[in-house]
Short mmCIF file of C-alpha atoms in Angstrom, two decimals:
data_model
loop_
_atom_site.label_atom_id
_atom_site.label_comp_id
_atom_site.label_asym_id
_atom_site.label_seq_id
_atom_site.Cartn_x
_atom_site.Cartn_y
_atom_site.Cartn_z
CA UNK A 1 0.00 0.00 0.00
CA UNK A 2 2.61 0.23 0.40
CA UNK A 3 7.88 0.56 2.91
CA UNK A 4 6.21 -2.74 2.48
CA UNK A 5 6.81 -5.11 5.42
CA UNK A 6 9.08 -2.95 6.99
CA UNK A 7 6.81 0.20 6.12
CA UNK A 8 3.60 -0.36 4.40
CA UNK A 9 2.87 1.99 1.61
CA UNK A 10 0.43 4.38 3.31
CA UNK A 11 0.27 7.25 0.72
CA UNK A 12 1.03 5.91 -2.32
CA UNK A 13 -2.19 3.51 -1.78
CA UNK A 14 -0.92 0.75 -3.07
CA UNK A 15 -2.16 -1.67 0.04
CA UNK A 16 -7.53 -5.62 1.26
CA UNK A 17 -10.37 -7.07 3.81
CA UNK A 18 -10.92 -10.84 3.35
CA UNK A 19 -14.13 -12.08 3.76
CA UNK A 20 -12.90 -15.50 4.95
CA UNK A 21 -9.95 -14.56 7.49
CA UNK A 22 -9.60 -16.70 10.13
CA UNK A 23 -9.64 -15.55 14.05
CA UNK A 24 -7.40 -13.23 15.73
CA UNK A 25 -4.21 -14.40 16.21
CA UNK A 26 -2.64 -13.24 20.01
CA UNK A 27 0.48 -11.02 18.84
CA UNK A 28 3.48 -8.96 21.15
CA UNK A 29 3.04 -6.20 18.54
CA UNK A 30 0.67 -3.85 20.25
CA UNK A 31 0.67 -1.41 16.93
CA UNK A 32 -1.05 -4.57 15.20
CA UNK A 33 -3.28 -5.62 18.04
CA UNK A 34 -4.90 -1.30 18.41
CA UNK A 35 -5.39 -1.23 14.47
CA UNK A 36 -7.21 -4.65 14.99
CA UNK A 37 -9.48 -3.05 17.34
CA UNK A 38 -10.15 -0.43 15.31
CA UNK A 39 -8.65 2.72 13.30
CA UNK A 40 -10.39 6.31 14.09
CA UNK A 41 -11.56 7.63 10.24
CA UNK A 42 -13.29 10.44 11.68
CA UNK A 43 -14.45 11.30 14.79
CA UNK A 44 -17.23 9.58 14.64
CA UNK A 45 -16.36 6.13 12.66
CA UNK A 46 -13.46 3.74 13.84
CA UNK A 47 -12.86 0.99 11.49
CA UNK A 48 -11.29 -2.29 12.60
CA UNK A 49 -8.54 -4.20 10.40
CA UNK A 50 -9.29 -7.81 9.21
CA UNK A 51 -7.17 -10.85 11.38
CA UNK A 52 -4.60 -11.94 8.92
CA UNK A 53 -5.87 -14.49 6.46
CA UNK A 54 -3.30 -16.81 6.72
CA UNK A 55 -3.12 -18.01 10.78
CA UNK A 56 0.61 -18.79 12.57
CA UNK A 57 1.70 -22.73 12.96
CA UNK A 58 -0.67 -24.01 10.47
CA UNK A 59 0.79 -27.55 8.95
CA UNK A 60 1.13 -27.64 4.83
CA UNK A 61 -2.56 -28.33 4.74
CA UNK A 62 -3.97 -26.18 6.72
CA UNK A 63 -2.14 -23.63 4.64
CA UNK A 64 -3.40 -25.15 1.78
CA UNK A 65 -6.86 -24.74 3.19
CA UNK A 66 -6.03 -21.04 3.48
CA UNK A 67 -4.84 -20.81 0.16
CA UNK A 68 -7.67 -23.04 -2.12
CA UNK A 69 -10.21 -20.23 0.01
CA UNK A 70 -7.97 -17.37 -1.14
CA UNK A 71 -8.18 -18.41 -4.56
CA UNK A 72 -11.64 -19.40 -4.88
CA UNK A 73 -12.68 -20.24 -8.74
CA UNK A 74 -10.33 -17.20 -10.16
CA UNK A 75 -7.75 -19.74 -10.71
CA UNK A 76 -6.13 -22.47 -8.82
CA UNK A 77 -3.53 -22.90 -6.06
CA UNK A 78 -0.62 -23.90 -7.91
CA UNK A 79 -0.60 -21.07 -10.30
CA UNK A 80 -1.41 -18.80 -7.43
CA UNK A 81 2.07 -20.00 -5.95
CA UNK A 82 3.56 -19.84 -9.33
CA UNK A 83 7.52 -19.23 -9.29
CA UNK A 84 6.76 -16.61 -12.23
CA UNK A 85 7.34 -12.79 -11.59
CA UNK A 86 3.50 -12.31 -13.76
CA UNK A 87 1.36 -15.30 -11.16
CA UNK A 88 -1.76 -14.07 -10.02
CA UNK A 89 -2.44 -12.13 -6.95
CA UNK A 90 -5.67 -11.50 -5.08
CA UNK A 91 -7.00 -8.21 -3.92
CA UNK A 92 -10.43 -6.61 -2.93
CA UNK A 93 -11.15 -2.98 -2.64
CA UNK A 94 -14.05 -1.63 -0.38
CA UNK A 95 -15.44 1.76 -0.24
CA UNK A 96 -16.39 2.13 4.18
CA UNK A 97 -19.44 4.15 5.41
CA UNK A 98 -18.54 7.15 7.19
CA UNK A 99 -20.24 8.93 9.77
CA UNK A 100 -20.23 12.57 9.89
CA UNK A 101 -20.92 16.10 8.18
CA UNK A 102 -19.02 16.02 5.58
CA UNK A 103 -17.48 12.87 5.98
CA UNK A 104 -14.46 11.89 3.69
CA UNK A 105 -14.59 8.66 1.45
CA UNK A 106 -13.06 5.81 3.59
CA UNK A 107 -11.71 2.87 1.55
CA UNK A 108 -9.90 -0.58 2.88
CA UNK A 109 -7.79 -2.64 0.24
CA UNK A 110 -6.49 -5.68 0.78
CA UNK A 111 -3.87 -7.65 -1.04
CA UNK A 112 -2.56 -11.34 -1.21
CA UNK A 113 0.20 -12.84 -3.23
CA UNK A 114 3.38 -15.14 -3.27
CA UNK A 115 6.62 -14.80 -4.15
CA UNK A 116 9.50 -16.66 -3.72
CA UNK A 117 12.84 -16.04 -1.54
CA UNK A 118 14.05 -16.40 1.81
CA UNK A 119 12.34 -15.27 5.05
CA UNK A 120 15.37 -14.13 6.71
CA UNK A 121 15.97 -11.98 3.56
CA UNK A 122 12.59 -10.12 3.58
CA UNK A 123 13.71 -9.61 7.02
CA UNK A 124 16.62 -8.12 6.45
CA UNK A 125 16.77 -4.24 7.76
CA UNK A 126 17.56 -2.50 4.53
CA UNK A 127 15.62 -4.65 2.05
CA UNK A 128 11.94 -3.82 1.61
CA UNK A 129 13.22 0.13 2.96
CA UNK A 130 15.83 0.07 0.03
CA UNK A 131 12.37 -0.78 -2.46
CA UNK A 132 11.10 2.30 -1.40
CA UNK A 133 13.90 4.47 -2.06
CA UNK A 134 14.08 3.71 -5.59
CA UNK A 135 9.96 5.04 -6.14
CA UNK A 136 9.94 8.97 -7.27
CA UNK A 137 6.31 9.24 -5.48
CA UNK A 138 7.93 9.57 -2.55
CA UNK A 139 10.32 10.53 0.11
CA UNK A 140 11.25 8.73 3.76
CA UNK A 141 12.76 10.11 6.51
CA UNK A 142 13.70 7.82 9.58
CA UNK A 143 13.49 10.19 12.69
CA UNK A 144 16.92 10.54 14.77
CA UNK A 145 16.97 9.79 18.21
CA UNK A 146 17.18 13.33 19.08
CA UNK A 147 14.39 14.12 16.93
CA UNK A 148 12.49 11.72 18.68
CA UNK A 149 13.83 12.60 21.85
CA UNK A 150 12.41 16.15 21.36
CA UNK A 151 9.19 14.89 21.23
CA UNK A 152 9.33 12.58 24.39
CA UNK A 153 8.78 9.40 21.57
CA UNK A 154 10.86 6.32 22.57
CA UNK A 155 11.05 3.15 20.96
CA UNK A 156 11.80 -0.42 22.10
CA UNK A 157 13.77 -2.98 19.74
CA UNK A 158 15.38 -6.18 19.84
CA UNK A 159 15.88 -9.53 18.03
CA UNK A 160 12.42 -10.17 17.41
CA UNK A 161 10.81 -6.01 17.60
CA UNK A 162 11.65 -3.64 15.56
CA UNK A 163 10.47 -0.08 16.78
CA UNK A 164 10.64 3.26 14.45
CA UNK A 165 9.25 6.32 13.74
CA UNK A 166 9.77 8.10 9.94
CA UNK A 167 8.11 10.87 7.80
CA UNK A 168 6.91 10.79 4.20
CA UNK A 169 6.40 13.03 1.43
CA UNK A 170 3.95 11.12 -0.86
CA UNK A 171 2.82 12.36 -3.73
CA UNK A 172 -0.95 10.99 -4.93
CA UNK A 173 -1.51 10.92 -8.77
CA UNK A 174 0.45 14.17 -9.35
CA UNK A 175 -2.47 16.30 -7.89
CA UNK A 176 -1.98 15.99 -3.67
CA UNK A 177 1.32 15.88 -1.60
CA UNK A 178 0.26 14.24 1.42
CA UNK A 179 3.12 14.63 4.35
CA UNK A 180 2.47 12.08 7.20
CA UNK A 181 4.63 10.91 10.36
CA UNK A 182 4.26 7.22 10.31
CA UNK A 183 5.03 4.67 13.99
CA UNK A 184 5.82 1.16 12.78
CA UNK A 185 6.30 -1.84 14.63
CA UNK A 186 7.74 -5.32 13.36
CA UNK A 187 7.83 -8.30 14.70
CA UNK A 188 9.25 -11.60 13.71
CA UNK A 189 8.03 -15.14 14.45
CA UNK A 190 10.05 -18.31 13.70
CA UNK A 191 8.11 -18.50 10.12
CA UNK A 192 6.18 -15.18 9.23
CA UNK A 193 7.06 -11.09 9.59
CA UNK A 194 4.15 -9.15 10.59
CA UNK A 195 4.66 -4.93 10.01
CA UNK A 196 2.37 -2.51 11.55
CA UNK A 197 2.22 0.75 10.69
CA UNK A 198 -0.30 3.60 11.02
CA UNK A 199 0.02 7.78 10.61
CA UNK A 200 0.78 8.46 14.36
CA UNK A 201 -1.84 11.59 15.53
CA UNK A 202 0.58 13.06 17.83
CA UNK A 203 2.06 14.63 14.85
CA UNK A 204 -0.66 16.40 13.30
CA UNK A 205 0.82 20.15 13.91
CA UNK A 206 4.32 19.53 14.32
CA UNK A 207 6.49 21.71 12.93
CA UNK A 208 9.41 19.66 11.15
CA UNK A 209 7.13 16.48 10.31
CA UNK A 210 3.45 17.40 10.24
CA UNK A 211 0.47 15.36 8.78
CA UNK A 212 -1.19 17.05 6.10
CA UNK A 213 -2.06 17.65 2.31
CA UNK A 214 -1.65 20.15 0.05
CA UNK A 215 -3.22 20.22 -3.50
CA UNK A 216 -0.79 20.40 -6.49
CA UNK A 217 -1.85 22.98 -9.21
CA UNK A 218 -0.15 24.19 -12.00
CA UNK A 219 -0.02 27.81 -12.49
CA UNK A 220 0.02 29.43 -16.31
CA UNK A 221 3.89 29.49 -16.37
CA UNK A 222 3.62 25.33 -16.09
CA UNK A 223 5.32 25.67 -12.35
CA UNK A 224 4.01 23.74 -9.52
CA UNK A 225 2.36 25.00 -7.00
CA UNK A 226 0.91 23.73 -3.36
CA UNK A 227 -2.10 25.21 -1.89
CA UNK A 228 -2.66 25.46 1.65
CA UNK A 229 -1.93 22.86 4.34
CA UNK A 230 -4.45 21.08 5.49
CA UNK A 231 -4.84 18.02 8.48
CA UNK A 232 -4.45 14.61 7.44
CA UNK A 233 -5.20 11.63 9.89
CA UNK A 234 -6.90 8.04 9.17
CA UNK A 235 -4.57 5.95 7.77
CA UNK A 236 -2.69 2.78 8.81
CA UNK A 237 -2.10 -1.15 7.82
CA UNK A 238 -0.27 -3.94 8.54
CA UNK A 239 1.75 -6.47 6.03
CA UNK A 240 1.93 -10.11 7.16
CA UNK A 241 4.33 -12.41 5.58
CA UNK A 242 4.60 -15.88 6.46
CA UNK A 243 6.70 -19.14 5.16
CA UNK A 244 4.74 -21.60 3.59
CA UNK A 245 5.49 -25.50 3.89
CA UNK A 246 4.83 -26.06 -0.24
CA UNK A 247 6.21 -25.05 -2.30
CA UNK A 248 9.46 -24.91 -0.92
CA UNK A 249 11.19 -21.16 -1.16
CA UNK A 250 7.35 -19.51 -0.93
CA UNK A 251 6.04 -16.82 1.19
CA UNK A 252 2.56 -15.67 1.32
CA UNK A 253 2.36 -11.96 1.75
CA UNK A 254 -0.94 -10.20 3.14
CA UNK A 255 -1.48 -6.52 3.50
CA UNK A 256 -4.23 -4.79 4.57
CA UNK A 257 -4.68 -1.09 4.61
CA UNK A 258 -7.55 1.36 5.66
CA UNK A 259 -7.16 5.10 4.61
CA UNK A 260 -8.86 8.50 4.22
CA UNK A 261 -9.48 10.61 0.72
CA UNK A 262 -10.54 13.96 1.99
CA UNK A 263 -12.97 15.30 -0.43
CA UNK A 264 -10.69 17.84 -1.32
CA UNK A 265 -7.78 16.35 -3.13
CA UNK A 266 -10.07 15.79 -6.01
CA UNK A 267 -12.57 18.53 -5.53
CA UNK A 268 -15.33 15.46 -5.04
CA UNK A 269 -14.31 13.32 -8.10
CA UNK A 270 -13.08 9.94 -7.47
CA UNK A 271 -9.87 9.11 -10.14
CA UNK A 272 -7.71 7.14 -7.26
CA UNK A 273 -9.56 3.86 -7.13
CA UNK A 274 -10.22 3.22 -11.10
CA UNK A 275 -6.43 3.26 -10.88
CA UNK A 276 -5.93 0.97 -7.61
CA UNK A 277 -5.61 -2.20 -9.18
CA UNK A 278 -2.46 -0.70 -11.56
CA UNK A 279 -1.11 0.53 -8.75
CA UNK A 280 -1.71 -2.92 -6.70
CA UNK A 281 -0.14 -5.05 -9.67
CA UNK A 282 3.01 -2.76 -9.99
CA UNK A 283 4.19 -3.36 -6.26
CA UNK A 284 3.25 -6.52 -6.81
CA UNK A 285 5.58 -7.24 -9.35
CA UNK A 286 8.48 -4.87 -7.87
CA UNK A 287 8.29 -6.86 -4.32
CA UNK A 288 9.14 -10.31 -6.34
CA UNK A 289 11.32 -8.42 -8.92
CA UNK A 290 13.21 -7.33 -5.56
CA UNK A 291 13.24 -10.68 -3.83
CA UNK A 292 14.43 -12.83 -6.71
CA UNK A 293 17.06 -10.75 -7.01
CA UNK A 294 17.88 -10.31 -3.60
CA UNK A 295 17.95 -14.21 -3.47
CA UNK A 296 20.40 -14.32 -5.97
CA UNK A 297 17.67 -14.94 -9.26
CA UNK A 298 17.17 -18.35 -7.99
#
């Protein structure tokens, strides 16, 4: 949606709910467990995340279980795990009711898909960050422990937790830069990553690293131009990858996303979620682009 594991795409939109995810799995990464109860849209609407379709310390057929559900009739299981760069993926895009005068349009997307590579190099620190980097959309900043310091944040990390706060500059079809302070947790498990990440609200008028849009125009000279600031909150996700018993070398990756289009970045037209599903395939194909040749093309 999209940092991917490490920091899901929030701006970009390029992170679905799945109508047959199983239970709640218990979790040590509280940023997962608060969007599961629920992510405040407005101030009237909080909207819960799905559980993550595919469960921890299921055997090779209950994962297969998982898997034949995921697919349904679209096509089967075995192409779905194909070792090809162009296999299918499953997503599912949802427009959510909103309470409120003048409530903004509310979508959740959710995405499933394999590719093949290690675990342990998904996990590595710099990989899914270093994807990121390379987009022109969009900027990251990892906050220094001063800077974080200065605004009584502190983060907890070991082996297993990884703990960070970061700013992005996003920029949304050309037409809105959206600027949003992102807290991310990940955690690791013996066989599956799980990344949380949400726009944290205690940064909604800072000064360095605010949260808020701006509509791009373009003035008669052809020079860009950003209107006025505006708040931006309601947006978070979580990426789940997890190591499947067959075939060997396959991971099943799961992200699910919730965010906020204020009315104004289109002026009440609706052009971002015609274009979802390009956007969806493109990281898609970049995360197993990435991995294969992280792993060496193998």
């Amino acid at each position: 949606m999209n940092r991917a594991a490490k920091e899901i795409v929030i701006a970009g939109v390029s992170l679905l709910v799945c109508p047959f995810a199983l239970a709640a799995e218990k979790s040590d990464n509280t940023l997962f467990e608060q969007l599961r109860g629920g992510l405040s849209v407005t101030s009237e609407t909080n909207v819960p995340l799905p559980a993550p379709a595919m469960a921890d310390g299921l055997d090779a057929g209950g994962q297969q279980e998982v898997l034949t559900k995921i697919v349904g009739n679209r096509f089967t299981v075995k192409e779905f795990v194909g070792k090809v760069g162009t296999a299918p993926h499953v997503y599912n895009i949802r427009k959510i009711p909103a309470a409120g005068e003048d409530a903004p349009r509310v979508y959740g997307v959710d995405v499933s898909f394999v590719a093949h590579g290690g675990l342990d190099t998904v996990a590595q620190k710099d990989f899914l960050e270093d994807i990121h980097k390379k987009q022109k959309d969009r900027k990251i900043h990892l906050l220094t422990t001063e800077e974080m310091k200065k605004r009584k944040l502190t983060v907890q990390s070991d082996k297993h937790r990884e703990e960070r706060y970061s700013h992005g500059v996003f920029l949304v079809l050309d037409r809105v830069e959206l600027s949003a302070a992102l807290h991310t947790i990940v955690t690791r498990q013996p066989d599956s990553l799980l990344a949380a990440t949400r726009i944290d609200p205690h940064f909604v008028k800072d000064g360095d690293f605010p949260n808020q849009w701006r509509k791009i125009t373009i003035d008669e000279e052809g020079q860009r131009k950003l209107g006025p600031a505006q708040p931006y909150h309601g947006a978070g996700g979580y990426m789940k990858i997890t190591r499947l018993h067959e075939p060997k070398g396959a991971l099943f990756i799961e992200y699910h996303l919730i965010y906020v289009e204020p009315k104004g970045w289109f002026s009440g037209a609706d052009p971002l979620r015609p274009k979802l599903p390009a956007i969806i395939q493109s990281e898609v194909r970049t995360f197993r682009q990435e991995l294969n040749k992280a792993s060496g093309g193998r």
